[in-house]
Coordinates of N, CA and C in Angstrom, one line a residue:
X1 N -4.9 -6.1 7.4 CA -4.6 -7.1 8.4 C -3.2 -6.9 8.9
X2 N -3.0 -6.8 10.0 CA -1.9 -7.0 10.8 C -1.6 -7.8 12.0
X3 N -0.4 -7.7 12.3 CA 0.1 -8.6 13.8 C -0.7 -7.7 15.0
X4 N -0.7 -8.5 16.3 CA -1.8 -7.5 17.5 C -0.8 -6.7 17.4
X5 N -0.8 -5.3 18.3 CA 0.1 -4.2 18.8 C 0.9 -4.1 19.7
X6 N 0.5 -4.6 21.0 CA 0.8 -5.0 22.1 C 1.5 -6.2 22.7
X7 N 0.8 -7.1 22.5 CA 1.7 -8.5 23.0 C 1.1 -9.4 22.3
X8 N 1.4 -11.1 21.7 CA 1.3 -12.0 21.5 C 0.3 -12.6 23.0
X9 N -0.6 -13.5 22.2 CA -1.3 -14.2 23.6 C -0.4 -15.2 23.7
X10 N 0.3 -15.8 23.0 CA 1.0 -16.8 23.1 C 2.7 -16.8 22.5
X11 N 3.4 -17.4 22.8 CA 4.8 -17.9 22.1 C 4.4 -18.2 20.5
X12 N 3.6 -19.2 20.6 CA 3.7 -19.2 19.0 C 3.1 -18.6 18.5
X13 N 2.3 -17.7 18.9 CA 1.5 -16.6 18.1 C 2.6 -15.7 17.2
X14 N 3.9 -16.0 17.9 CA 5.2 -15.0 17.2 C 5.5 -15.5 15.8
X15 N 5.4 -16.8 15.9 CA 5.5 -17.9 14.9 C 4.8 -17.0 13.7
X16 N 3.4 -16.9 13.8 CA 2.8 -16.6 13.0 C 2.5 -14.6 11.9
X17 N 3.0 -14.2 12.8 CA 3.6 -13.0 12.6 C 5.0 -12.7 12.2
X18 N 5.7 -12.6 11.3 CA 7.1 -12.9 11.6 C 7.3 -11.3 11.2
X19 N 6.9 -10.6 11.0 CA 7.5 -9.1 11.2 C 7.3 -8.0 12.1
X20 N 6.6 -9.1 13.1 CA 6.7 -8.3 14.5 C 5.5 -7.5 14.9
X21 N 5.1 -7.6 16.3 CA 4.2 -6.6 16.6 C 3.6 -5.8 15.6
X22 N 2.4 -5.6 15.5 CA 1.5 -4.2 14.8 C 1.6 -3.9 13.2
X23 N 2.8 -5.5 13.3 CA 2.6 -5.1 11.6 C 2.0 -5.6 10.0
X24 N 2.4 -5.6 9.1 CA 1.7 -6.3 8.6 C 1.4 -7.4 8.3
X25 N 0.5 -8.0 7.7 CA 0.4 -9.4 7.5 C 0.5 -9.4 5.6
X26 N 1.2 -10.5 4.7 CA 0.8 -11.0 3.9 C -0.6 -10.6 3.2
X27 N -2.0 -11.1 4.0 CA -3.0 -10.4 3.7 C -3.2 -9.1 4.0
X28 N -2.4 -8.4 4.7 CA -2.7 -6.7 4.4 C -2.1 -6.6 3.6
X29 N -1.0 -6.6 2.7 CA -0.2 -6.3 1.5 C -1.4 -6.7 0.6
X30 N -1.9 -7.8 0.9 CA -2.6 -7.9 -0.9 C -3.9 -7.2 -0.7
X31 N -4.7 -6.9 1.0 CA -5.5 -6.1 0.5 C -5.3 -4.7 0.2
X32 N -4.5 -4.2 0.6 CA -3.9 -3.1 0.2 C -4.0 -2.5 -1.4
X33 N -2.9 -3.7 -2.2 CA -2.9 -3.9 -3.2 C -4.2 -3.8 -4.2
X34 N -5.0 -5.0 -3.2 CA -6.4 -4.6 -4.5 C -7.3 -3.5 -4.4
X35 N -7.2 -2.6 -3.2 CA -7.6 -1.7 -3.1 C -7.0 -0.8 -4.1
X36 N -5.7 -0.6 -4.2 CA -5.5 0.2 -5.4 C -5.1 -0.2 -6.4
X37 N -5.8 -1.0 -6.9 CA -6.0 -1.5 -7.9 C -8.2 -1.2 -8.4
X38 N -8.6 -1.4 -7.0 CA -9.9 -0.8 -7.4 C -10.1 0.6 -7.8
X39 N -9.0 1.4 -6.7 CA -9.1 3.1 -7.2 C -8.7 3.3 -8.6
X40 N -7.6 2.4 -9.0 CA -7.4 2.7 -10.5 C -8.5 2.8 -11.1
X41 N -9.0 1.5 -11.2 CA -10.2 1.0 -12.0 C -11.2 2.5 -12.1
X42 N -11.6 3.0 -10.6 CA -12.6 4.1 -10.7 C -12.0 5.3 -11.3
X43 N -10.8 5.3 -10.9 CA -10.2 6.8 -11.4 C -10.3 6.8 -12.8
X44 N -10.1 5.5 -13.6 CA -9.8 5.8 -15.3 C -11.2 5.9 -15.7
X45 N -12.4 4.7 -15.2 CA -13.7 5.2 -15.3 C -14.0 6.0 -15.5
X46 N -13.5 7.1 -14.7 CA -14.2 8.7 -14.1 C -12.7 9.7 -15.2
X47 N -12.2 8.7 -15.9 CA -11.0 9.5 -16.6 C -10.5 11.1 -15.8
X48 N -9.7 10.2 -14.3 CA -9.2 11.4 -13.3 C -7.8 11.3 -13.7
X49 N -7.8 10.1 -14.5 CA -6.4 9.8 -14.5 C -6.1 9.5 -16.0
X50 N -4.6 9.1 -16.8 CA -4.3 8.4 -17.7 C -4.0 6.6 -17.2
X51 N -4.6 5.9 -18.7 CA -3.5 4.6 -18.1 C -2.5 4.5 -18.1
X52 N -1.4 5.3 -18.5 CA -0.1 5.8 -18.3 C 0.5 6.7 -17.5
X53 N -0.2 7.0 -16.2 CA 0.5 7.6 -15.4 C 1.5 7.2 -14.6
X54 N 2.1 8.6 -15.0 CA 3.9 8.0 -14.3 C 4.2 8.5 -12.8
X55 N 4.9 7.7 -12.1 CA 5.0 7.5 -10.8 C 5.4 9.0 -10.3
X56 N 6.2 9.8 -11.2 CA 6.2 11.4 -11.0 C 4.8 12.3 -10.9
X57 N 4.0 12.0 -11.3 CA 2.6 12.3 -11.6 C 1.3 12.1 -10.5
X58 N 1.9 11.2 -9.5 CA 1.2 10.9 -8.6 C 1.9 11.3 -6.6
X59 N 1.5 11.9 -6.2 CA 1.7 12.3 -5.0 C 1.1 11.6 -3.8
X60 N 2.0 10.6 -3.3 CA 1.3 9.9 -1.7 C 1.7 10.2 -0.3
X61 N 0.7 10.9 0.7 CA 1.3 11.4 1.5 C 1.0 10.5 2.5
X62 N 1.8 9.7 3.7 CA 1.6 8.9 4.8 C 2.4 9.3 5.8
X63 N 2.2 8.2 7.1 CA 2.2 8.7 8.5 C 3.9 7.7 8.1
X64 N 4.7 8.0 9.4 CA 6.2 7.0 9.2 C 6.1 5.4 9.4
X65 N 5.0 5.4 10.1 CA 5.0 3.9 10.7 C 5.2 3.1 9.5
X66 N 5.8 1.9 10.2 CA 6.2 1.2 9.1 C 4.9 0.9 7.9
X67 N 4.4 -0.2 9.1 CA 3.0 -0.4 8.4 C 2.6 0.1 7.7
X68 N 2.0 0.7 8.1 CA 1.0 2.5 7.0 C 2.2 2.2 5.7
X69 N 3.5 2.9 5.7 CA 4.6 2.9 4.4 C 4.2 1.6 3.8
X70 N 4.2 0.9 4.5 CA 4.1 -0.4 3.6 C 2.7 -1.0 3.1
X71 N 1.6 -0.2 3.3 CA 0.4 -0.3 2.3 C 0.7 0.7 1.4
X72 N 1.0 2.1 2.1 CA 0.8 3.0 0.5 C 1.8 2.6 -0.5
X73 N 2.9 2.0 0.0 CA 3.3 1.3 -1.4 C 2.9 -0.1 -2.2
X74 N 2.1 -0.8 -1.3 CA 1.5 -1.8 -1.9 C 0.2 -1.1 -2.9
X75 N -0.6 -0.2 -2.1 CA -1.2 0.6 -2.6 C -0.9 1.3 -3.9
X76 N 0.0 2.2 -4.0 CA 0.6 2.9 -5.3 C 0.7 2.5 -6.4
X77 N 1.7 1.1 -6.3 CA 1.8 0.1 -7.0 C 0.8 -0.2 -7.8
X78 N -0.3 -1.0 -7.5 CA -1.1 -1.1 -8.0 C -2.2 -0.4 -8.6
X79 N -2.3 1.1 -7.8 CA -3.0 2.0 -8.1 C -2.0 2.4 -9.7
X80 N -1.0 2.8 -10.1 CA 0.0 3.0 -11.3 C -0.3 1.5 -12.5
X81 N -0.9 0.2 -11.6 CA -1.2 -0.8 -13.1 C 0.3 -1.3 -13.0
X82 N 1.4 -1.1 -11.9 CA 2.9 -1.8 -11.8 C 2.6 -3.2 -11.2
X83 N 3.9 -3.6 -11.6 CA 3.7 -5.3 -11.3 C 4.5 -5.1 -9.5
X84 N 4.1 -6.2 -8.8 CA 4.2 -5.8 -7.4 C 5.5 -5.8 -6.6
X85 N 7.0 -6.2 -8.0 CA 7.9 -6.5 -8.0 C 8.6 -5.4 -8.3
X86 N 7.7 -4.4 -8.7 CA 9.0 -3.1 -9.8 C 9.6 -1.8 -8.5
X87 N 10.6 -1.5 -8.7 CA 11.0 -0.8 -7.5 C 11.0 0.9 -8.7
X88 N 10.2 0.7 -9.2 CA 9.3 2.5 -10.1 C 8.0 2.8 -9.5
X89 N 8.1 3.2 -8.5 CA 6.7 3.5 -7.8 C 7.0 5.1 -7.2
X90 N 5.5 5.6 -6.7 CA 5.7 7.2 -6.6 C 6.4 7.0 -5.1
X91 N 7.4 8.9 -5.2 CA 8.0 9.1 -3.9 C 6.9 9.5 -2.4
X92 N 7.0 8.4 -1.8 CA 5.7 8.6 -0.2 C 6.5 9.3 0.4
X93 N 5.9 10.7 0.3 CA 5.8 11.5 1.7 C 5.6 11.6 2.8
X94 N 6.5 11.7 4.0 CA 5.9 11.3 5.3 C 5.5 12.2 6.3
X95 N 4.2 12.8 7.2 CA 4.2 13.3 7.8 C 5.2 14.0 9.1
X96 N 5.5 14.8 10.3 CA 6.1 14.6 10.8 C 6.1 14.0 12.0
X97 N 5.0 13.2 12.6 CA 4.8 12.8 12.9 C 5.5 11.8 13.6

């Protein structure tokens, strides 16, 4: 979930976005979040992974935009079983894009 790209239909539509055009919302962070938190879940299922995998261990590669950076870290996070507050999460890679 994010803010539109382009323009606000309205003045207070700014209100309701407060980090600006195209970016994210609150609800994209957390679905983000449970999303990897479901991959965890499948990966140890399928034992692709440990439940101790350490943030060196894991490789995320993303586009620069902000947005995008700021699911794969919502993402990562949770995908590692870290709490959504820890600044030990894997190093994202950025395309050159």
């Amino acid at each position: 979930d994010r803010a539109p790209i382009h323009t606000f239909t309205c003045a207070d539509s700014a209100a309701l976005f407060p980090r600006g055009l195209g970016e994210l919302t609150n609800d994209g962070l957390r679905h983000a979040s449970q999303q990897g938190l479901a991959f965890r879940q499948h990966y140890l299922e399928q034992r692709l992974m440990k439940e101790r995998t350490k943030p060196s261990e894991v490789h995320i590669r993303s586009s620069p935009i902000k947005r995008v950076l700021m699911s794969a870290t919502s993402f990562s996070i949770s995908f590692l079983g870290k709490p959504l507050n820890t600044t030990n999460f894997p190093l994202i890679y950025t395309t050159a894009s």
